[in-house]
Amino acid sequence: MKDVRITPIKNGTVIDHIKPGMALKILPLLNIDQDYNTGLSIAMYVQSKKHKLKDVVKIEDKELHHREVNRLAVITPNASISIIRDFKVVDKFKIELPKVIEGIVRCENINCITNGKEPVVSKLVRAQEDPVKFKCYYCGRIQNDLEKRII
Amino acid sequence: MSLKGRDIVAITDLDINEIEIILKEAERMVPAARGEVKNDLLSGKILASLFFEASTRTRLSFETAMHRLGGDVITIAGQEGSSLIKGETLADTIRMAEGYSDIIAIRHPKEGAARLSATFSRIPVINGGDGAGQHPTQTLLDLFTIQQNHGDISKLHVTIGGDLKYGRTTHSLSLALGRMGARMTFVAPKRIQMVDHILDDLNRMDASFEMAYDIKDTIEDTDVLYMTRIQKERFPDVEEYMKVAGGFRITAEMLEPAKKNMIVMHPLPRVDEIHFSVDDTPHAKYFQQAFNGVPVRMALLHLLLEE
């Protein structure tokens, strides 16, 4: 018998194949905080076929759009999104890294002007494909380990 | 093609054609830069020269350039002369300065400061050096000096020596030379060799370059020897610094096997990298290079502000 840890949802969004341990970190990026009062299920470190371990988040009665979920790529680039209506998957897509990441990740250069008290949000722009690399729009520094510097 | 109203934050903001336009305009500016002819192209215009960090050549040549074009200058020299020390943000300082002037030249100790200024300013911003980041006008005057002495840059072999890891000058210069098709040799002690992200960029543009560890190996075959200062603080102890720095000291004797028209350049200030004996050789072009800061910055000011 299939081991069902979290039950299917009727309407909403399922974020699957999240990097293990990252489920709680993605919630603030989706503006889901203590005021969120619709159903939310989180499974962490569960077995998957593709990846050895994964996290899964199910958000009831909320359909996430491509632009909203692409922000998650910083934390979990391989996650997939399913939009559910009446228990059926009506749309399924992979997260895509955006061309510009604004206000999500701090620049790794501690001497960058954006790490001071200036009235700007951080802005990283895609500088290279395969492997994808971002650089700071302001100081030009190529960025590593983005997930370690989430604001 | 017009550069009017543009910001110049990094050398990569300019394409090769635009660089050529600036260098041509700089050539036109030389007599006025020397004070041989009077020029009032920017009469009635004001340059805000915002130097939040020490600078001799860059600030003076920006201000000279504006005066030589008949324009006026307002200046902040050092943080203590500004409201930054009272806690004002750079963004606010810039929004104030744009109300007082027509163009801004800025140097700031933080990387990204010039780009941030350009974001907040409605008037053109020229980066005069932001921390360890970009210094595009230095690159332009370097290219101008090379072109004045050799003509077509694409046919040249340029040896760049000294501190290639931390030296911002060598980073933007090599990216520009790579785009213009010059062949380059990077000569530095392993600890301070050219950084990977610049080498990656050069590879992406199919630039021709190699690495070397001794200037003597490349001197016969080079057209331009571009030296930079090796800083003591980059080494764990004085002994190691002395050992390394000794091999990077150019003397007139070392230049004997060089081509007759080989030029020696240095962004200055120099410490021990170029011995005074080189000053009297026809190879020495570093003072011409420093002077060239004036016509090149005149060209930029004029092109960004022209009617």
Short mmCIF file of C-alpha atoms in Angstrom, two decimals:
data_model
loop_
_atom_site.label_atom_id
_atom_site.label_comp_id
_atom_site.label_asym_id
_atom_site.label_seq_id
_atom_site.Cartn_x
_atom_site.Cartn_y
_atom_site.Cartn_z
CA MET A 1 0.00 0.00 0.00
CA LYS A 2 1.22 3.51 -0.87
CA ASP A 3 2.48 5.42 2.13
CA VAL A 4 0.50 8.66 2.00
CA ARG A 5 2.03 11.21 4.34
CA ILE A 6 0.15 14.21 3.08
CA THR A 7 -3.17 13.93 1.41
CA PRO A 8 -4.04 15.23 -2.07
CA ILE A 9 -5.50 18.72 -2.23
CA LYS A 10 -8.67 19.71 -4.01
CA ASN A 11 -7.56 23.07 -5.34
CA GLY A 12 -4.24 24.86 -5.16
CA THR A 13 -0.54 24.36 -5.92
CA VAL A 14 1.86 21.51 -5.25
CA ILE A 15 5.55 22.30 -5.23
CA ASP A 16 7.40 19.03 -5.63
CA HIS A 17 11.04 17.95 -5.78
CA ILE A 18 12.17 20.74 -3.50
CA LYS A 19 15.78 20.42 -2.38
CA PRO A 20 15.63 18.48 0.93
CA GLY A 21 15.47 20.74 3.96
CA MET A 22 14.49 23.85 1.99
CA ALA A 23 10.69 23.72 2.30
CA LEU A 24 10.50 26.19 5.16
CA LYS A 25 12.84 28.61 3.40
CA ILE A 26 10.65 28.93 0.34
CA LEU A 27 7.52 29.97 2.24
CA PRO A 28 8.62 33.57 2.92
CA LEU A 29 9.48 33.93 -0.79
CA LEU A 30 5.85 33.08 -1.58
CA ASN A 31 4.61 35.55 1.03
CA ILE A 32 3.30 32.72 3.16
CA ASP A 33 3.71 33.67 6.81
CA GLN A 34 1.85 33.28 10.13
CA ASP A 35 -1.11 35.24 8.74
CA TYR A 36 -1.69 32.68 6.04
CA ASN A 37 -4.86 30.87 7.00
CA THR A 38 -5.59 28.45 4.19
CA GLY A 39 -4.46 24.83 4.23
CA LEU A 40 -0.75 24.24 3.97
CA SER A 41 1.00 20.85 4.07
CA ILE A 42 4.73 20.41 4.26
CA ALA A 43 6.63 17.15 3.94
CA MET A 44 10.37 17.16 4.47
CA TYR A 45 13.03 14.58 3.69
CA VAL A 46 10.67 12.17 1.96
CA GLN A 47 11.85 9.51 -0.49
CA SER A 48 11.46 10.19 -4.18
CA LYS A 49 12.26 8.20 -7.31
CA LYS A 50 14.25 10.92 -9.06
CA HIS A 51 16.10 12.38 -6.14
CA LYS A 52 17.07 10.46 -3.08
CA LEU A 53 15.29 12.84 -0.73
CA LYS A 54 12.98 15.77 -1.36
CA ASP A 55 10.60 18.19 0.30
CA VAL A 56 7.04 18.78 -0.86
CA VAL A 57 4.78 21.77 -0.17
CA LYS A 58 1.05 21.81 -0.89
CA ILE A 59 -0.76 25.11 -0.76
CA GLU A 60 -4.53 24.94 -0.79
CA ASP A 61 -6.76 27.40 -2.67
CA LYS A 62 -3.86 29.37 -4.09
CA GLU A 63 -2.59 29.07 -7.65
CA LEU A 64 0.95 30.26 -8.06
CA HIS A 65 2.04 31.83 -11.33
CA HIS A 66 5.29 31.26 -13.19
CA ARG A 67 6.70 34.62 -12.14
CA GLU A 68 5.98 34.03 -8.47
CA VAL A 69 7.57 30.61 -8.35
CA ASN A 70 10.61 31.48 -10.43
CA ARG A 71 11.93 33.32 -7.38
CA LEU A 72 12.22 29.91 -5.73
CA ALA A 73 14.83 28.85 -8.26
CA VAL A 74 17.49 30.49 -6.14
CA ILE A 75 16.85 27.93 -3.40
CA THR A 76 15.65 24.92 -5.32
CA PRO A 77 16.30 25.10 -9.06
CA ASN A 78 14.85 21.65 -9.88
CA ALA A 79 11.48 21.93 -8.19
CA SER A 80 8.32 21.36 -10.21
CA ILE A 81 4.93 23.01 -9.86
CA SER A 82 1.51 21.45 -10.34
CA ILE A 83 -1.66 23.50 -10.37
CA ILE A 84 -4.59 21.47 -9.03
CA ARG A 85 -8.28 22.04 -9.70
CA ASP A 86 -10.83 19.60 -8.36
CA PHE A 87 -8.09 17.05 -7.55
CA LYS A 88 -6.82 17.13 -11.15
CA VAL A 89 -3.50 18.50 -12.38
CA VAL A 90 -4.43 21.24 -14.85
CA ASP A 91 -0.95 22.69 -15.34
CA LYS A 92 2.52 21.40 -14.59
CA PHE A 93 5.79 23.22 -15.09
CA LYS A 94 9.39 23.40 -13.95
CA ILE A 95 10.80 26.36 -12.13
CA GLU A 96 12.97 28.53 -14.35
CA LEU A 97 15.75 30.79 -13.19
CA PRO A 98 14.76 34.37 -13.97
CA LYS A 99 17.04 36.77 -15.89
CA VAL A 100 17.06 39.18 -12.96
CA ILE A 101 16.80 38.41 -9.24
CA GLU A 102 15.74 41.49 -7.31
CA GLY A 103 15.54 41.90 -3.54
CA ILE A 104 15.98 38.20 -2.78
CA VAL A 105 19.71 37.57 -2.48
CA ARG A 106 22.34 39.83 -0.95
CA CYS A 107 25.45 40.55 -3.06
CA GLU A 108 28.36 38.42 -1.86
CA ASN A 109 30.75 41.36 -2.03
CA ILE A 110 30.76 42.86 1.46
CA ASN A 111 32.17 46.08 0.04
CA CYS A 112 29.31 46.41 -2.45
CA ILE A 113 27.30 49.61 -2.04
CA THR A 114 24.06 47.57 -1.86
CA ASN A 115 25.22 45.99 1.43
CA GLY A 116 25.16 49.40 3.12
CA LYS A 117 22.26 51.66 4.01
CA GLU A 118 21.46 52.96 0.54
CA PRO A 119 17.79 52.93 -0.52
CA VAL A 120 18.19 50.14 -3.09
CA VAL A 121 17.31 46.47 -3.23
CA SER A 122 19.91 43.97 -4.36
CA LYS A 123 19.82 43.19 -8.08
CA LEU A 124 21.55 40.20 -9.62
CA VAL A 125 21.52 39.76 -13.38
CA ARG A 126 22.22 36.60 -15.33
CA ALA A 127 25.81 36.82 -16.60
CA GLN A 128 26.44 33.34 -17.94
CA GLU A 129 24.60 30.22 -19.10
CA ASP A 130 25.64 26.64 -18.49
CA PRO A 131 26.51 26.77 -15.72
CA VAL A 132 24.19 29.66 -14.94
CA LYS A 133 25.91 32.47 -13.09
CA PHE A 134 24.60 35.77 -11.84
CA LYS A 135 26.47 38.98 -11.26
CA CYS A 136 25.63 41.98 -9.13
CA TYR A 137 24.12 44.73 -11.29
CA TYR A 138 25.84 47.35 -9.15
CA CYS A 139 29.36 46.07 -8.40
CA GLY A 140 29.65 43.48 -11.18
CA ARG A 141 30.83 40.68 -8.87
CA ILE A 142 30.03 37.12 -10.05
CA GLN A 143 27.95 35.43 -7.35
CA ASN A 144 28.35 31.97 -5.81
CA ASP A 145 26.12 29.99 -3.43
CA LEU A 146 23.07 32.23 -3.82
CA GLU A 147 20.97 30.19 -1.39
CA LYS A 148 23.31 31.11 1.46
CA ARG A 149 22.52 34.79 1.17
CA ILE A 150 18.75 34.93 0.98
CA ILE A 151 17.53 38.19 2.50
CA MET B 1 25.92 57.45 -33.06
CA SER B 2 25.70 59.76 -30.07
CA LEU B 3 26.97 59.31 -26.55
CA LYS B 4 24.97 62.28 -25.29
CA GLY B 5 23.42 61.71 -21.90
CA ARG B 6 25.05 58.32 -21.36
CA ASP B 7 26.56 57.05 -18.09
CA ILE B 8 30.06 55.59 -18.24
CA VAL B 9 30.34 53.18 -15.33
CA ALA B 10 32.31 50.27 -16.77
CA ILE B 11 34.40 49.93 -19.92
CA THR B 12 31.98 47.21 -21.00
CA ASP B 13 29.23 49.87 -21.18
CA LEU B 14 30.94 50.95 -24.40
CA ASP B 15 31.18 49.00 -27.63
CA ILE B 16 34.27 49.10 -29.83
CA ASN B 17 32.82 51.79 -32.13
CA GLU B 18 32.02 54.03 -29.19
CA ILE B 19 35.53 53.56 -27.81
CA GLU B 20 36.93 54.55 -31.21
CA ILE B 21 34.73 57.66 -31.26
CA ILE B 22 36.02 58.70 -27.83
CA LEU B 23 39.66 58.11 -28.81
CA LYS B 24 39.23 60.14 -32.01
CA GLU B 25 37.63 62.97 -30.07
CA ALA B 26 40.49 62.81 -27.54
CA GLU B 27 43.01 63.26 -30.38
CA ARG B 28 41.12 66.41 -31.41
CA MET B 29 41.28 67.68 -27.82
CA VAL B 30 45.07 67.42 -27.41
CA PRO B 31 45.99 71.02 -28.40
CA ALA B 32 43.35 72.45 -26.04
CA ALA B 33 44.40 70.00 -23.31
CA ARG B 34 47.93 71.39 -23.62
CA GLY B 35 46.58 74.93 -23.37
CA GLU B 36 47.81 75.77 -26.90
CA VAL B 37 44.36 76.76 -28.10
CA LYS B 38 41.39 78.11 -26.20
CA ASN B 39 38.19 76.13 -26.17
CA ASP B 40 34.77 76.98 -24.75
CA LEU B 41 32.72 74.00 -25.91
CA LEU B 42 31.25 73.51 -22.43
CA SER B 43 30.96 77.13 -21.40
CA GLY B 44 28.11 77.48 -18.89
CA LYS B 45 28.20 73.78 -17.94
CA ILE B 46 29.15 72.55 -14.47
CA LEU B 47 30.95 69.34 -13.51
CA ALA B 48 30.29 67.97 -10.01
CA SER B 49 33.55 66.31 -9.09
CA LEU B 50 32.59 64.01 -6.21
CA PHE B 51 35.71 62.31 -4.90
CA PHE B 52 34.90 60.49 -1.69
CA GLU B 53 38.30 58.82 -1.75
CA ALA B 54 41.82 60.12 -2.25
CA SER B 55 42.86 60.69 -5.84
CA THR B 56 45.51 62.81 -7.46
CA ARG B 57 45.56 62.18 -11.20
CA THR B 58 41.94 61.28 -11.76
CA ARG B 59 40.39 64.21 -9.89
CA LEU B 60 42.87 66.79 -11.15
CA SER B 61 42.58 65.66 -14.75
CA PHE B 62 38.76 65.61 -14.65
CA GLU B 63 38.76 69.13 -13.26
CA THR B 64 41.45 70.34 -15.67
CA ALA B 65 39.48 68.78 -18.53
CA MET B 66 36.33 70.72 -17.56
CA HIS B 67 38.27 74.00 -17.19
CA ARG B 68 40.00 73.47 -20.55
CA LEU B 69 36.54 73.15 -22.13
CA GLY B 70 35.46 76.45 -20.64
CA GLY B 71 33.18 74.82 -18.06
CA ASP B 72 33.04 75.15 -14.28
CA VAL B 73 33.66 72.68 -11.49
CA ILE B 74 32.20 72.08 -8.04
CA THR B 75 34.09 69.66 -5.86
CA ILE B 76 33.86 67.30 -2.93
CA ALA B 77 37.30 65.97 -2.05
CA GLY B 78 37.25 63.34 0.71
CA GLN B 79 34.32 62.15 2.83
CA GLU B 80 35.05 64.72 5.53
CA GLY B 81 34.07 67.49 3.10
CA SER B 82 30.64 65.98 2.51
CA SER B 83 27.44 65.08 4.31
CA LEU B 84 28.25 61.38 3.93
CA ILE B 85 30.12 61.67 7.20
CA LYS B 86 26.88 62.90 8.81
CA GLY B 87 25.21 59.74 7.60
CA GLU B 88 23.67 60.96 4.37
CA THR B 89 23.19 58.23 1.80
CA LEU B 90 25.05 58.42 -1.49
CA ALA B 91 21.66 58.32 -3.24
CA ASP B 92 20.65 61.57 -1.51
CA THR B 93 24.02 63.22 -2.17
CA ILE B 94 23.64 62.39 -5.87
CA ARG B 95 20.09 63.74 -6.06
CA MET B 96 21.37 66.94 -4.51
CA ALA B 97 24.41 67.18 -6.82
CA GLU B 98 22.35 66.68 -9.97
CA GLY B 99 20.46 69.84 -9.08
CA TYR B 100 23.71 71.80 -8.95
CA SER B 101 25.47 70.49 -12.04
CA ASP B 102 25.22 69.09 -15.57
CA ILE B 103 27.47 66.05 -15.23
CA ILE B 104 28.95 64.04 -12.34
CA ALA B 105 32.36 62.41 -11.99
CA ILE B 106 32.52 60.18 -8.94
CA ARG B 107 35.10 58.16 -7.03
CA HIS B 108 33.92 56.18 -4.03
CA PRO B 109 35.44 53.48 -1.79
CA LYS B 110 32.49 51.10 -2.28
CA GLU B 111 32.14 48.91 -5.35
CA GLY B 112 28.93 49.59 -7.24
CA ALA B 113 28.76 53.22 -6.04
CA ALA B 114 28.99 54.61 -9.56
CA ARG B 115 26.24 52.33 -10.91
CA LEU B 116 24.06 53.29 -7.97
CA SER B 117 24.73 56.98 -8.65
CA ALA B 118 23.80 56.50 -12.29
CA THR B 119 20.55 54.84 -11.21
CA PHE B 120 19.56 57.86 -9.11
CA SER B 121 20.91 60.61 -11.34
CA ARG B 122 19.14 62.12 -14.32
CA ILE B 123 22.39 63.71 -15.53
CA PRO B 124 25.34 61.64 -16.88
CA VAL B 125 27.61 59.93 -14.36
CA ILE B 126 31.21 59.02 -15.08
CA ASN B 127 32.91 56.50 -12.82
CA GLY B 128 36.29 57.71 -11.59
CA GLY B 129 36.92 54.44 -9.72
CA ASP B 130 34.67 52.55 -7.30
CA GLY B 131 36.61 50.59 -4.68
CA ALA B 132 38.28 47.60 -6.29
CA GLY B 133 35.69 47.77 -9.08
CA GLN B 134 35.73 49.67 -12.36
CA HIS B 135 37.81 52.59 -13.59
CA PRO B 136 36.77 53.03 -17.22
CA THR B 137 38.38 56.41 -17.90
CA GLN B 138 41.77 54.92 -16.94
CA THR B 139 41.23 52.22 -19.56
CA LEU B 140 40.27 54.80 -22.17
CA LEU B 141 43.39 56.84 -21.55
CA ASP B 142 45.50 53.67 -21.60
CA LEU B 143 44.03 52.72 -24.98
CA PHE B 144 44.56 56.26 -26.23
CA THR B 145 48.24 56.18 -25.21
CA ILE B 146 48.74 52.82 -26.92
CA GLN B 147 47.04 54.02 -30.09
CA GLN B 148 49.03 57.28 -30.15
CA ASN B 149 52.27 55.32 -30.09
CA HIS B 150 51.42 52.29 -32.17
CA GLY B 151 48.27 52.90 -34.20
CA ASP B 152 46.23 49.73 -34.80
CA ILE B 153 45.75 48.00 -31.43
CA SER B 154 44.64 44.70 -32.96
CA LYS B 155 48.14 43.96 -34.26
CA LEU B 156 49.90 44.44 -30.93
CA HIS B 157 51.37 42.20 -28.27
CA VAL B 158 50.74 43.73 -24.87
CA THR B 159 52.48 42.42 -21.75
CA ILE B 160 50.67 43.26 -18.55
CA GLY B 161 52.70 42.78 -15.40
CA GLY B 162 52.48 43.26 -11.65
CA ASP B 163 49.44 42.77 -9.44
CA LEU B 164 46.90 41.27 -11.81
CA LYS B 165 44.68 39.82 -9.12
CA TYR B 166 43.69 42.97 -7.25
CA GLY B 167 44.56 45.62 -9.85
CA ARG B 168 41.28 46.91 -11.28
CA THR B 169 43.19 48.78 -13.99
CA THR B 170 44.54 45.58 -15.51
CA HIS B 171 41.12 43.89 -15.44
CA SER B 172 39.30 46.49 -17.53
CA LEU B 173 42.32 47.05 -19.77
CA SER B 174 42.62 43.37 -20.66
CA LEU B 175 38.89 43.10 -21.38
CA ALA B 176 39.14 46.08 -23.73
CA LEU B 177 42.32 44.81 -25.42
CA GLY B 178 40.75 41.37 -25.79
CA ARG B 179 37.74 42.85 -27.56
CA MET B 180 40.01 44.92 -29.81
CA GLY B 181 41.97 41.84 -30.86
CA ALA B 182 45.36 42.48 -29.21
CA ARG B 183 47.50 39.55 -28.05
CA MET B 184 48.27 39.64 -24.33
CA THR B 185 50.76 38.08 -21.94
CA PHE B 186 50.02 38.27 -18.22
CA VAL B 187 53.18 38.28 -16.12
CA ALA B 188 52.76 38.00 -12.37
CA PRO B 189 53.77 35.90 -9.37
CA LYS B 190 51.35 32.97 -8.98
CA ARG B 191 49.74 34.49 -5.89
CA ILE B 192 48.62 37.59 -7.78
CA GLN B 193 48.10 36.26 -11.34
CA MET B 194 45.10 37.30 -13.39
CA VAL B 195 41.80 36.32 -11.76
CA ASP B 196 39.67 33.50 -13.17
CA HIS B 197 36.56 35.55 -13.94
CA ILE B 198 38.56 37.83 -16.24
CA LEU B 199 40.21 34.81 -17.90
CA ASP B 200 36.74 33.28 -18.36
CA ASP B 201 35.52 36.51 -19.99
CA LEU B 202 38.57 36.58 -22.26
CA ASN B 203 38.01 32.96 -23.27
CA ARG B 204 34.39 33.71 -24.07
CA MET B 205 35.44 36.49 -26.43
CA ASP B 206 38.14 34.24 -27.99
CA ALA B 207 40.87 36.63 -26.94
CA SER B 208 44.48 35.61 -27.44
CA PHE B 209 46.49 35.50 -24.21
CA GLU B 210 49.07 33.52 -22.29
CA MET B 211 50.51 33.50 -18.80
CA ALA B 212 54.16 34.01 -17.85
CA TYR B 213 56.08 34.41 -14.63
CA ASP B 214 59.15 36.40 -15.70
CA ILE B 215 59.13 39.66 -17.64
CA LYS B 216 62.49 38.80 -19.23
CA ASP B 217 60.82 35.95 -21.15
CA THR B 218 58.47 38.25 -23.01
CA ILE B 219 60.32 41.55 -23.32
CA GLU B 220 61.87 41.01 -26.79
CA ASP B 221 58.56 40.24 -28.41
CA THR B 222 56.32 42.84 -26.79
CA ASP B 223 55.00 46.15 -28.15
CA VAL B 224 53.60 47.48 -24.88
CA LEU B 225 54.83 46.67 -21.38
CA TYR B 226 52.10 47.73 -18.94
CA MET B 227 53.35 47.58 -15.34
CA THR B 228 51.34 47.91 -12.15
CA ARG B 229 52.30 48.23 -8.51
CA ILE B 230 52.68 45.12 -6.38
CA GLN B 231 51.37 45.88 -2.93
CA LYS B 232 53.22 44.65 0.15
CA GLU B 233 50.00 43.86 2.01
CA ARG B 234 49.12 41.13 -0.50
CA PHE B 235 51.95 38.97 0.86
CA PRO B 236 52.13 37.04 4.14
CA ASP B 237 55.57 38.44 5.02
CA VAL B 238 58.00 41.10 3.89
CA GLU B 239 60.60 38.53 2.88
CA GLU B 240 58.32 36.88 0.35
CA TYR B 241 57.25 40.26 -0.98
CA MET B 242 60.87 41.35 -1.46
CA LYS B 243 61.67 38.11 -3.27
CA VAL B 244 58.75 38.51 -5.67
CA ALA B 245 58.84 42.26 -6.12
CA GLY B 246 62.56 42.09 -7.02
CA GLY B 247 61.70 40.17 -10.19
CA PHE B 248 59.17 42.79 -11.17
CA ARG B 249 61.44 45.79 -11.16
CA ILE B 250 62.09 47.19 -14.62
CA THR B 251 65.45 48.85 -15.25
CA ALA B 252 66.83 50.51 -18.38
CA GLU B 253 69.29 47.62 -18.72
CA MET B 254 66.44 45.07 -18.81
CA LEU B 255 64.89 46.92 -21.73
CA GLU B 256 67.95 46.60 -23.98
CA PRO B 257 66.64 43.55 -25.90
CA ALA B 258 63.24 45.25 -26.43
CA LYS B 259 61.96 46.51 -29.79
CA LYS B 260 62.91 50.13 -30.45
CA ASN B 261 59.30 51.30 -30.42
CA MET B 262 58.26 49.24 -27.38
CA ILE B 263 56.52 51.48 -24.85
CA VAL B 264 56.45 51.17 -21.05
CA MET B 265 53.23 52.25 -19.35
CA HIS B 266 52.12 52.47 -15.71
CA PRO B 267 48.90 53.89 -14.22
CA LEU B 268 50.99 55.54 -11.45
CA PRO B 269 51.77 56.00 -8.65
CA ARG B 270 54.80 53.77 -9.07
CA VAL B 271 56.89 52.62 -6.15
CA ASP B 272 59.76 50.35 -7.19
CA GLU B 273 58.34 48.67 -10.30
CA ILE B 274 60.01 51.04 -12.74
CA HIS B 275 63.49 52.26 -11.92
CA PHE B 276 64.21 55.96 -12.55
CA SER B 277 66.76 54.89 -15.18
CA VAL B 278 63.84 53.97 -17.45
CA ASP B 279 62.51 57.56 -17.36
CA ASP B 280 65.21 58.77 -19.74
CA THR B 281 64.72 56.00 -22.31
CA PRO B 282 62.44 56.53 -25.34
CA HIS B 283 60.35 53.62 -24.02
CA ALA B 284 58.98 55.55 -21.05
CA LYS B 285 55.44 56.75 -21.77
CA TYR B 286 53.88 56.82 -18.30
CA PHE B 287 53.96 60.59 -17.96
CA GLN B 288 52.46 61.00 -21.43
CA GLN B 289 49.87 58.46 -20.25
CA ALA B 290 49.11 60.58 -17.15
CA PHE B 291 48.77 63.70 -19.32
CA ASN B 292 46.40 61.83 -21.62
CA GLY B 293 43.91 61.72 -18.77
CA VAL B 294 43.09 65.31 -19.72
CA PRO B 295 42.25 65.00 -23.47
CA VAL B 296 40.44 61.69 -22.91
CA ARG B 297 38.28 63.12 -20.12
CA MET B 298 37.70 66.28 -22.19
CA ALA B 299 36.48 64.04 -25.01
CA LEU B 300 34.11 62.20 -22.68
CA LEU B 301 32.74 65.34 -21.04
CA HIS B 302 32.16 66.88 -24.45
CA LEU B 303 30.56 63.80 -26.02
CA LEU B 304 28.23 63.20 -23.05
CA LEU B 305 27.17 66.85 -22.89
CA GLU B 306 27.27 68.00 -26.52
CA GLU B 307 24.27 69.91 -27.79
#
